[in-house]
Short mmCIF file of C-alpha atoms in Angstrom, two decimals:
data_model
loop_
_atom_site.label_atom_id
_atom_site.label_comp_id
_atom_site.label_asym_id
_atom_site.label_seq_id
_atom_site.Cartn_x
_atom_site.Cartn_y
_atom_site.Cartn_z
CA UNK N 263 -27.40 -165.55 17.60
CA UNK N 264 -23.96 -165.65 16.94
CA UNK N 265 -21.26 -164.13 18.69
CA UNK N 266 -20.95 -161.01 16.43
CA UNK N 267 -23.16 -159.73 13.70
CA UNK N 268 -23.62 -156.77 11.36
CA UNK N 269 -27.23 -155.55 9.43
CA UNK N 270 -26.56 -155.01 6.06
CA UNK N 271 -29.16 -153.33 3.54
CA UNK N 272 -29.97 -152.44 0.49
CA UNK N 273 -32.54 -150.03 -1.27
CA UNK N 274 -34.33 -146.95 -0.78
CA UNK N 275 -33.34 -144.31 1.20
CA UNK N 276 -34.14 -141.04 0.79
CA UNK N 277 -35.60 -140.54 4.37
CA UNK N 278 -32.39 -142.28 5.39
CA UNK N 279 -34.22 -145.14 6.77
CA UNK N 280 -31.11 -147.28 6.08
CA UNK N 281 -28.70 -145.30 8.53
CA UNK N 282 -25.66 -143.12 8.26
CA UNK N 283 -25.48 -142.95 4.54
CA UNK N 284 -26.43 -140.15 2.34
CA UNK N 285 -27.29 -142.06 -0.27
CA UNK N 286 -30.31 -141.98 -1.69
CA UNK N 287 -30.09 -145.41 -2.95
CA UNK N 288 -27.60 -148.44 -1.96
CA UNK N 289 -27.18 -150.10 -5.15
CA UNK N 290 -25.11 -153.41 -3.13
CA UNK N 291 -25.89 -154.32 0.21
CA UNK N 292 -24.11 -152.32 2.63
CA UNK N 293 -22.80 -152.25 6.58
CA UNK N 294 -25.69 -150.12 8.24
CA UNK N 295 -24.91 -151.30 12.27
CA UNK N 296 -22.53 -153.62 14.04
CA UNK N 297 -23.88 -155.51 16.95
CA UNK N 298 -21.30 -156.38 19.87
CA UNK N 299 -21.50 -159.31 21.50
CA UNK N 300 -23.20 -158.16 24.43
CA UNK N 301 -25.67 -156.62 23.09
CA UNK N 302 -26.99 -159.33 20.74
CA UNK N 303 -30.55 -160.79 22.48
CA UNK N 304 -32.57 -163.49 21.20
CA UNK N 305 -35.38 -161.93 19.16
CA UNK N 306 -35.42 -160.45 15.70
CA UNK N 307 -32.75 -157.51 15.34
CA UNK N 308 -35.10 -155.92 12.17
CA UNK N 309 -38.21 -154.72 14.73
CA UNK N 310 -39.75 -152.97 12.30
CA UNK N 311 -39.52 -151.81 8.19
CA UNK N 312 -41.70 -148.91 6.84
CA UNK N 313 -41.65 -147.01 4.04
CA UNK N 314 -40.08 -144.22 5.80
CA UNK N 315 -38.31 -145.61 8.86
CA UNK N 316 -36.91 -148.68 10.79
CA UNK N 317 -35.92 -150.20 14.01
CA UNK N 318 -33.37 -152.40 14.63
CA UNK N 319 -32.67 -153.97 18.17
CA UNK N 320 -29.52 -154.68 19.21
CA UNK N 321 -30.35 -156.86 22.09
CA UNK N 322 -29.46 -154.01 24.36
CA UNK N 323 -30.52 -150.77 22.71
CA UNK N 324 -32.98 -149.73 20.00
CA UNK N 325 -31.66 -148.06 16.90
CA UNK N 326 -34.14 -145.58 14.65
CA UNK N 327 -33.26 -144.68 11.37
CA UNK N 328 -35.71 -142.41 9.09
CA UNK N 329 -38.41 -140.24 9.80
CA UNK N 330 -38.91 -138.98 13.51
CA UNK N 331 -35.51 -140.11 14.07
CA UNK N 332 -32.31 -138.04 15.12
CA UNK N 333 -28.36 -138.29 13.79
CA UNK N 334 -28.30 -141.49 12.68
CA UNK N 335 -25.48 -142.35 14.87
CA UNK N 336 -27.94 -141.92 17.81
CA UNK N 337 -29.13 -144.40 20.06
CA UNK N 338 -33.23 -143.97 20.56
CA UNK N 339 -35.95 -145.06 22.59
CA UNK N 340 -33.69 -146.27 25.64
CA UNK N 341 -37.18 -145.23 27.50
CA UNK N 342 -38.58 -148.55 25.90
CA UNK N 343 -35.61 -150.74 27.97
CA UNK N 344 -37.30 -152.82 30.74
CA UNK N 345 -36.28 -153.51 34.64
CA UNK N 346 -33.41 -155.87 32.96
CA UNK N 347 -32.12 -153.13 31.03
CA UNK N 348 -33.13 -154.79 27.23
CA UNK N 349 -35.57 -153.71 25.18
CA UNK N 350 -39.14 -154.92 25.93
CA UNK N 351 -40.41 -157.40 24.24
CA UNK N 352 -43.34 -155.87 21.60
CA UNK N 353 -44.30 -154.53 18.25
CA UNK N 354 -43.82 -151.05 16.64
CA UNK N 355 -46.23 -150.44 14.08
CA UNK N 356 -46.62 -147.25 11.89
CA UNK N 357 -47.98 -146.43 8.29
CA UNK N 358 -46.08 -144.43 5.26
CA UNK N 359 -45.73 -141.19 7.72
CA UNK N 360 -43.36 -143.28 9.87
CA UNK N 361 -43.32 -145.07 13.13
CA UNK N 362 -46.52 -144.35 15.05
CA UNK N 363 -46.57 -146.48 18.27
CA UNK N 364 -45.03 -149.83 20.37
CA UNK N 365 -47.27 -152.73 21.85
CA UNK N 366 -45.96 -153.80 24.79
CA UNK N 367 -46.52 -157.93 24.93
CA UNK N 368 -46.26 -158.19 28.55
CA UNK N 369 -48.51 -155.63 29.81
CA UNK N 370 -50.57 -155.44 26.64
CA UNK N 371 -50.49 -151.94 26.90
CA UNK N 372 -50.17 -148.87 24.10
CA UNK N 373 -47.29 -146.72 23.67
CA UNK N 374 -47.65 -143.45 21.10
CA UNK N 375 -44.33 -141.86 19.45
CA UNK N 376 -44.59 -138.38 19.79
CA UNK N 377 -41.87 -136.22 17.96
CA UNK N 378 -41.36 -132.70 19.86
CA UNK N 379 -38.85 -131.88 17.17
CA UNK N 380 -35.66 -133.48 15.74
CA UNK N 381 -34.11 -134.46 18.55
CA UNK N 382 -36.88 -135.11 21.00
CA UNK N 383 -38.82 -138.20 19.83
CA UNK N 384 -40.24 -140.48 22.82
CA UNK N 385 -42.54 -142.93 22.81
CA UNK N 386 -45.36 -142.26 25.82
CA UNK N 387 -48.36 -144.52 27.52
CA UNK N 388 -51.46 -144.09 25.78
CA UNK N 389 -53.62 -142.95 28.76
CA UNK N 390 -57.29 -144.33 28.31
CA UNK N 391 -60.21 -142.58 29.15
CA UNK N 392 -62.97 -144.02 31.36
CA UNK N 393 -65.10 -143.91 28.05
CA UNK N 394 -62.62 -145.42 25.55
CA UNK N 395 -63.21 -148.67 23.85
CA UNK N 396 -60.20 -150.06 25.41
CA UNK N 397 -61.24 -149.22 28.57
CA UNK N 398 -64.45 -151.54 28.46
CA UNK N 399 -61.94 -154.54 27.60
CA UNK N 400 -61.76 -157.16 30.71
CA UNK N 401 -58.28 -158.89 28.73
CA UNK N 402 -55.06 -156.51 27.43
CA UNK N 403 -54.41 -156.07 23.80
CA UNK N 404 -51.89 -159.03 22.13
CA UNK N 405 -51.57 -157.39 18.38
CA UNK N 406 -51.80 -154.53 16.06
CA UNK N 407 -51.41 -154.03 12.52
CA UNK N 408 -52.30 -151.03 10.00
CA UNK N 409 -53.50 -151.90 6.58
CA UNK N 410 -52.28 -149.88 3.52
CA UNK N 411 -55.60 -148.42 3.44
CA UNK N 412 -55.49 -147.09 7.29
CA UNK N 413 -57.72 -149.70 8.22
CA UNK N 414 -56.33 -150.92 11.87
CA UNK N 415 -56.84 -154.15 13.38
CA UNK N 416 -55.89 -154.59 16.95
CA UNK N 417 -56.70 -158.59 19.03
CA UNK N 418 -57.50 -158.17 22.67
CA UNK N 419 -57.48 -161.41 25.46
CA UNK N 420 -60.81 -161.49 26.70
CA UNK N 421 -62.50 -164.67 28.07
CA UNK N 422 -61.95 -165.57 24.62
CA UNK N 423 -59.31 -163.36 22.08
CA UNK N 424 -61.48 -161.16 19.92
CA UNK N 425 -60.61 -159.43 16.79
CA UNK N 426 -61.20 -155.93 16.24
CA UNK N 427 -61.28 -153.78 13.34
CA UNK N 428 -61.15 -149.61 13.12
CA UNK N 429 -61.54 -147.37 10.55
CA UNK N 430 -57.92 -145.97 11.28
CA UNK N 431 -55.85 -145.82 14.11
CA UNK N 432 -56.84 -142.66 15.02
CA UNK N 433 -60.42 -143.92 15.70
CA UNK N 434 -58.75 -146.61 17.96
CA UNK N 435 -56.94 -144.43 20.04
CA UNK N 436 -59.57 -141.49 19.91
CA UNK N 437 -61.64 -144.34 22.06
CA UNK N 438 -63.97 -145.05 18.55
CA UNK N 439 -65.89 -148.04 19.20
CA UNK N 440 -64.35 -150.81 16.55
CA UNK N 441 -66.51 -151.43 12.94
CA UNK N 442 -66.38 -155.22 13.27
CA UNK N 443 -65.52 -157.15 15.93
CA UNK N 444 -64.84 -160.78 16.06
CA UNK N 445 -64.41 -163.76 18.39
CA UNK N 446 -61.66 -166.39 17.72
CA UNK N 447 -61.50 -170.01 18.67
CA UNK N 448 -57.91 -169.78 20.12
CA UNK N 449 -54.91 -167.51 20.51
CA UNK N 450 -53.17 -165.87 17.42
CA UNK N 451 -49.38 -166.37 16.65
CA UNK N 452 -49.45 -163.26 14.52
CA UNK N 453 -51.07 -160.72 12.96
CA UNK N 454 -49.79 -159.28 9.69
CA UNK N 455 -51.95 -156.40 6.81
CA UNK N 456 -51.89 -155.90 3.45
CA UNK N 457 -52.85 -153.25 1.61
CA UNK N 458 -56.24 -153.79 2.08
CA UNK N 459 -57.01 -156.77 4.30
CA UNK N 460 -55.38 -158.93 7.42
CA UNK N 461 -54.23 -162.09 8.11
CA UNK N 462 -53.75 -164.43 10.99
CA UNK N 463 -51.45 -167.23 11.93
CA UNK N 464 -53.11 -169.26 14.89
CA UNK N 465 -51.31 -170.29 18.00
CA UNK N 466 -52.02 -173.93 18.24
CA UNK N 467 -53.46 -174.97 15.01
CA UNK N 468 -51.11 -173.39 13.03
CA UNK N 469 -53.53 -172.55 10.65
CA UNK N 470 -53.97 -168.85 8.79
CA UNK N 471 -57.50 -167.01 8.11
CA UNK N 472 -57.77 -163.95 6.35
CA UNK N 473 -60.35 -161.17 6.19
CA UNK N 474 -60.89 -157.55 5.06
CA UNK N 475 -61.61 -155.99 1.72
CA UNK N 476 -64.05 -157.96 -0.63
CA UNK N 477 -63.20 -155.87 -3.68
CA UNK N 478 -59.78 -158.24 -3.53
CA UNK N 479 -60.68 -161.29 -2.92
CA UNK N 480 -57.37 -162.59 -4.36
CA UNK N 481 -55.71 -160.74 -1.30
CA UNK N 482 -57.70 -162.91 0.75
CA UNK N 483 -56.40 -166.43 -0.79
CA UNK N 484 -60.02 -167.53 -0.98
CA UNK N 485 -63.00 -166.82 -2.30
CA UNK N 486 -65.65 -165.23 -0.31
CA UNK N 487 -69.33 -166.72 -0.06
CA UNK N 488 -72.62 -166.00 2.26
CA UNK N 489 -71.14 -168.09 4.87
CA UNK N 490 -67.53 -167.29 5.05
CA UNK N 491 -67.61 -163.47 3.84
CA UNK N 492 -64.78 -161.03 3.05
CA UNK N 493 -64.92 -159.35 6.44
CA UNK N 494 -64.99 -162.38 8.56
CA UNK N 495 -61.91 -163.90 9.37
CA UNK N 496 -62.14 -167.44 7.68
CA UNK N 497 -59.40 -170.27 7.11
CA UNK N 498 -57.87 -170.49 3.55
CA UNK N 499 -58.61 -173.59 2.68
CA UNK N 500 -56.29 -174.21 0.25
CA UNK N 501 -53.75 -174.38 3.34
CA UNK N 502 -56.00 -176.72 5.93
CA UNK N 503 -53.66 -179.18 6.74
CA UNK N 504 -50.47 -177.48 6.22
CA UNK N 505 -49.13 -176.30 9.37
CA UNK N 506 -47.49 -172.15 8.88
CA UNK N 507 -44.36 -171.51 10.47
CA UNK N 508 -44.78 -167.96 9.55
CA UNK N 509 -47.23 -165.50 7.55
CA UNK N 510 -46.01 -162.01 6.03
CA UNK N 511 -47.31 -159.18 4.07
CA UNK N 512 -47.03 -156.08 2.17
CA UNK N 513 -48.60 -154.14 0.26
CA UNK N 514 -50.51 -156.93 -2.82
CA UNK N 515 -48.85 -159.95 -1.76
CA UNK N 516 -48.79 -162.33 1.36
CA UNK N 517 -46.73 -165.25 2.29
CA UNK N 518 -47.14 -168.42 4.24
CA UNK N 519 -44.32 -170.62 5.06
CA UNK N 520 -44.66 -173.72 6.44
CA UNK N 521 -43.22 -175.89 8.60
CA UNK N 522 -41.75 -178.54 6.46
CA UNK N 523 -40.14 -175.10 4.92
CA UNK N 524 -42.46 -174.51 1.91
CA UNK N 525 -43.32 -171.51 0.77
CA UNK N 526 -46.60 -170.33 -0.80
CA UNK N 527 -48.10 -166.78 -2.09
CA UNK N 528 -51.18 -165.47 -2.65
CA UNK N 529 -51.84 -161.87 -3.69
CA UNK N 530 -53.69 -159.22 -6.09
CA UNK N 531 -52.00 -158.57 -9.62
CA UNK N 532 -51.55 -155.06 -9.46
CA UNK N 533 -51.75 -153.64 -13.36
CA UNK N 534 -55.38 -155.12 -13.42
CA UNK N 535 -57.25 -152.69 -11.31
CA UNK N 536 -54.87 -149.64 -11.45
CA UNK N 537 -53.91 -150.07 -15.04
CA UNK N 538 -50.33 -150.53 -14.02
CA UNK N 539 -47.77 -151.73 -16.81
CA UNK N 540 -46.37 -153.88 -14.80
CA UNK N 541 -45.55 -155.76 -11.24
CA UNK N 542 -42.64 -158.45 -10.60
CA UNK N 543 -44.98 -160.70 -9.40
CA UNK N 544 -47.16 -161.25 -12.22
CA UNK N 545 -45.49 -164.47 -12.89
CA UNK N 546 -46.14 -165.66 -9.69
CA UNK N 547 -49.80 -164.98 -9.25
CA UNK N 548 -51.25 -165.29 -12.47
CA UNK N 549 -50.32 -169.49 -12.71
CA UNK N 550 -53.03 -171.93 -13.37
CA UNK N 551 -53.42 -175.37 -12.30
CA UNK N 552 -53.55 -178.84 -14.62
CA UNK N 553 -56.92 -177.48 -15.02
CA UNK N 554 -56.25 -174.74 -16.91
CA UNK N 555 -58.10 -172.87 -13.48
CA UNK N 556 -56.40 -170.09 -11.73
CA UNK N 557 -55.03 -170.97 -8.22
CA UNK N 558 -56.22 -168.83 -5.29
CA UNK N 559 -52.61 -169.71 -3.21
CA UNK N 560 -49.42 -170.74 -5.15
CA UNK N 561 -46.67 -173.22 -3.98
CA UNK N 562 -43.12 -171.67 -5.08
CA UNK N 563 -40.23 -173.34 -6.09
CA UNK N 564 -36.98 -171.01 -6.65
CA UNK N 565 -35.19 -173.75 -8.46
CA UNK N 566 -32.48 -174.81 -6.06
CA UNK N 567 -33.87 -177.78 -4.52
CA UNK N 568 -33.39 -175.97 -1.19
CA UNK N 569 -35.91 -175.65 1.65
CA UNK N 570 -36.55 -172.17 2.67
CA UNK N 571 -35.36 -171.22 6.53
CA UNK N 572 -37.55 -167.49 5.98
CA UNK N 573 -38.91 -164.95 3.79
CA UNK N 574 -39.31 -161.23 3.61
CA UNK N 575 -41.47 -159.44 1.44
CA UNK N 576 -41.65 -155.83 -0.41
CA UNK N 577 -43.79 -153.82 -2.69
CA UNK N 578 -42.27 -155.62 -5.78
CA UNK N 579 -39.62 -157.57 -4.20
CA UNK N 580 -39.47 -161.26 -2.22
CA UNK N 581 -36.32 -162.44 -0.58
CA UNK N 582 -35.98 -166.06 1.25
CA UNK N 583 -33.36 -167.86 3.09
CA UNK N 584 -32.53 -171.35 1.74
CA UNK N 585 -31.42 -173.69 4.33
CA UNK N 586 -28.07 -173.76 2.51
CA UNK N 587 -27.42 -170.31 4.22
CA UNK N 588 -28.02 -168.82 0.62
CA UNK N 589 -30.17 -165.51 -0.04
CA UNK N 590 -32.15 -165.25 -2.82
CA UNK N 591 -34.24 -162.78 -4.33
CA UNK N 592 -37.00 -161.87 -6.98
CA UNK N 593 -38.91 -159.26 -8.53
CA UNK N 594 -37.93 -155.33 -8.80
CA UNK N 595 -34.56 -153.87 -8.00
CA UNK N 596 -35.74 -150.53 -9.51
CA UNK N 597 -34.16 -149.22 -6.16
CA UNK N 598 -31.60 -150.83 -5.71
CA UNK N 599 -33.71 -153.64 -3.06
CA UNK N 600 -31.79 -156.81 -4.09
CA UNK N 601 -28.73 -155.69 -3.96
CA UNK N 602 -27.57 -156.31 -7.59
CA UNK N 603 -26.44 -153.25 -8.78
CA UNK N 604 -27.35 -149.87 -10.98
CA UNK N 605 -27.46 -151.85 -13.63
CA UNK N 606 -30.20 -154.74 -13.10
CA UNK N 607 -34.04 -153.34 -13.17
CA UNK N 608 -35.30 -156.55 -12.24
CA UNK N 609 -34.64 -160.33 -11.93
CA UNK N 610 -36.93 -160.67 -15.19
CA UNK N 611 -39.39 -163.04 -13.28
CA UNK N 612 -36.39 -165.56 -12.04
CA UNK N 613 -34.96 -165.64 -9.01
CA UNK N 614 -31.53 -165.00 -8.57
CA UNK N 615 -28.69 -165.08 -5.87
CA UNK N 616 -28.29 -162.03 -3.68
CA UNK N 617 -25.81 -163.60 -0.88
CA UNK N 618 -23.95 -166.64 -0.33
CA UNK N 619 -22.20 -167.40 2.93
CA UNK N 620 -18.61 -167.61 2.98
CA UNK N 621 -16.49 -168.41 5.58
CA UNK N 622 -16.71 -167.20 8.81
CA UNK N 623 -20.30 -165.40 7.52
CA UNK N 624 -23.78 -167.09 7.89
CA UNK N 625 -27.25 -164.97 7.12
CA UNK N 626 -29.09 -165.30 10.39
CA UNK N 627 -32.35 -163.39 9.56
CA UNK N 628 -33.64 -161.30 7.16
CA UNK N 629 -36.25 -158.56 6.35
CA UNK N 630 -37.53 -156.33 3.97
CA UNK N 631 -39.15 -153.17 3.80
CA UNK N 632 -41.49 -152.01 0.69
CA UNK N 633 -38.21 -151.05 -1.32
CA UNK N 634 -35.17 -152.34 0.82
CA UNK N 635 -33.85 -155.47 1.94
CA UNK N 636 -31.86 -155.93 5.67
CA UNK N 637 -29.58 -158.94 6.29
CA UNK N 638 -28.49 -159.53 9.50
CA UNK N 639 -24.76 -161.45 9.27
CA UNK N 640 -23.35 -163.30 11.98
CA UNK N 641 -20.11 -165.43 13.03
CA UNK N 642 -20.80 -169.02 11.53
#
């Protein structure tokens, strides 16, 4: 990373999920925390982006903003810091409510945030019972991830990595034995849920399957059959052969972007089964092929002739990274997400410039949240 930085952000933020400010919504993308040169690390700064909260890591600290957190000038969950004195490397993972827990990737082990009142929120060991579900695991867990729908899906290291899915979390950490469980063919990369269903990027291969609701089989990016059901994680097939740099989700719509740095969609238009007027990405999900034939995932081209570097997704809002250094966004800025201003509703199906490096600024990484958008900004 470079040798200083600032987040910026934009959006919603009436549980003051985007720091200091009291704000409900930052209409322009504004200065939310500096990071000092010593305490930039190598991983992502944006940890996690909920509805309601988010985490940013500094490298040497880790900052909450939102629900459960404190001041927002407060440093948090200094507990989580390792023998080395930096955060440890995991995931936080939480719902609408807020923040609800850490994986810890080295030890594969559970941490719970408990909030004893506004100033007094740690995160703690989730102890397992002789009896638990866990406890009858020979590996450690690798990844979580919470659906919209509470569904939870957690991947454990066994002789071979299984998938596991639970009702909620609360039935995983109750000790609930799992509704499905699955065995995969090699490690995962990531895990990432939509409102309704989950997705994986494989280690190796590079390759993504999908699985979860069959009511939304759009969701999935494939279309389910007798031998490669909803609930069984299968590969999209429209995407064997492309190797995925990175997957990401939210809410109706998932992303895949490759390694040659293309990007391609699939999700569920929204107004069609809760008789909504309208979503941003309609224009992206209801193209059709030189068949005339709907397309289950969807290549996307924002115009520039520029390969994409990332992507972050939100409810009604997608923002990439062009390697050009140049942000762009599309879809809603009802709230303020893209950073355009009061006065813009929406990029009207186009997408649009949100940032453009300047001198002495380069966007190293980027992130959304279902109705805000973080930019980290470094030296460059």
């Amino acid at each position: 990373m470079a040798s200083s930085a600032k987040v910026l952000a934009a959006g919603f933020n009436l549980h003051r999920q985007l720091g200091p400010s009291t704000e409900g919504i930052l209409n322009h993308f504004t200065e939310i925390c500096s990071l000092a040169k010593e305490d930039q690390g190598a991983g992502r700064v944006i940890q996690c982006a909920l509805w309601s909260a988010t985490i940013i890591d500094t490298g040497m600290h880790l900052i909450h903003y939102g629900i459960s957190g404190t001041n927002p000038d407060r440093i948090l969950f200094d507990h989580l810091l390792g023998s080395d004195g930096k955060p440890r490397r995991g995931t936080f993972f939480g719902d609408v409510s807020g923040v609800k827990g850490f994986l810890d990737h080295v030890a594969g082990e559970l941490y719970i945030l408990h909030n004893n009142g506004k100033n007094d929120a740690r995160f703690e060991k989730h102890h397992v019972s002789t009896y638990d579900f866990l406890a009858g695991i020979e590996g450690k867990v690798t990844h979580i991830a919470i659906a919209g729908n509470g569904m939870t899906c957690v991947i454990t290291s066994e002789r071979q990595p299984v998938i596991h899915v639970f009702a909620d979390i609360g039935s995983l950490l109750e000790g609930s034995d799992p509704i499905e469980s699955y065995q995969t063919d090699g490690s995962t990369k990531t895990l990432v849920a939509s409102s309704t269903n989950f997705n994986t990027l494989a280690q190796e291969r590079l390759h993504v399957e999908t699985f979860g609701d069959a009511r939304y089989p759009s969701l999935l990016g494939r279309i389910p059959s007798v031998q490669a059901p909803a609930s069984v994680p299968t590969v999209i097939s429209a995407l064997d052969g492309i190797p995925i740099a990175k997957i990401s989700a939210q809410n109706w719509l998932v992303t895949a972007l490759s390694c040659e740095k293309d990007l391609y969609v699939w999700g569920h238009v929204l107004h069609r089964a809760f008789h909504v007027d309208h979503s941003c990405f309609d224009e992206l999900l209801n193209r059709v092929n030189e068949d005339g034939r709907s397309e289950d995932v969807h290549l996307i081209d924002i115009g520039e002739s520029s390969d994409i570097e990332d992507v972050a997704v939100g409810d009604d809002h997608l923002v990439v990274l062009t390697t050009r250094g140049e942000v762009w966004g599309y879809g809603s800025n009802d709230f303020g997400q893209l950073g355009l201003g009061p006065g813009v509703k929406s990029t009207e199906a186009t997408w649009v410039p949100i940032y453009k490096p300047s001198q002495g600024n380069r966007v190293v990484e980027i992130a959304a949240g279902p109705l805000n958008t973080f930019l980290v900004v470094g030296d460059g």
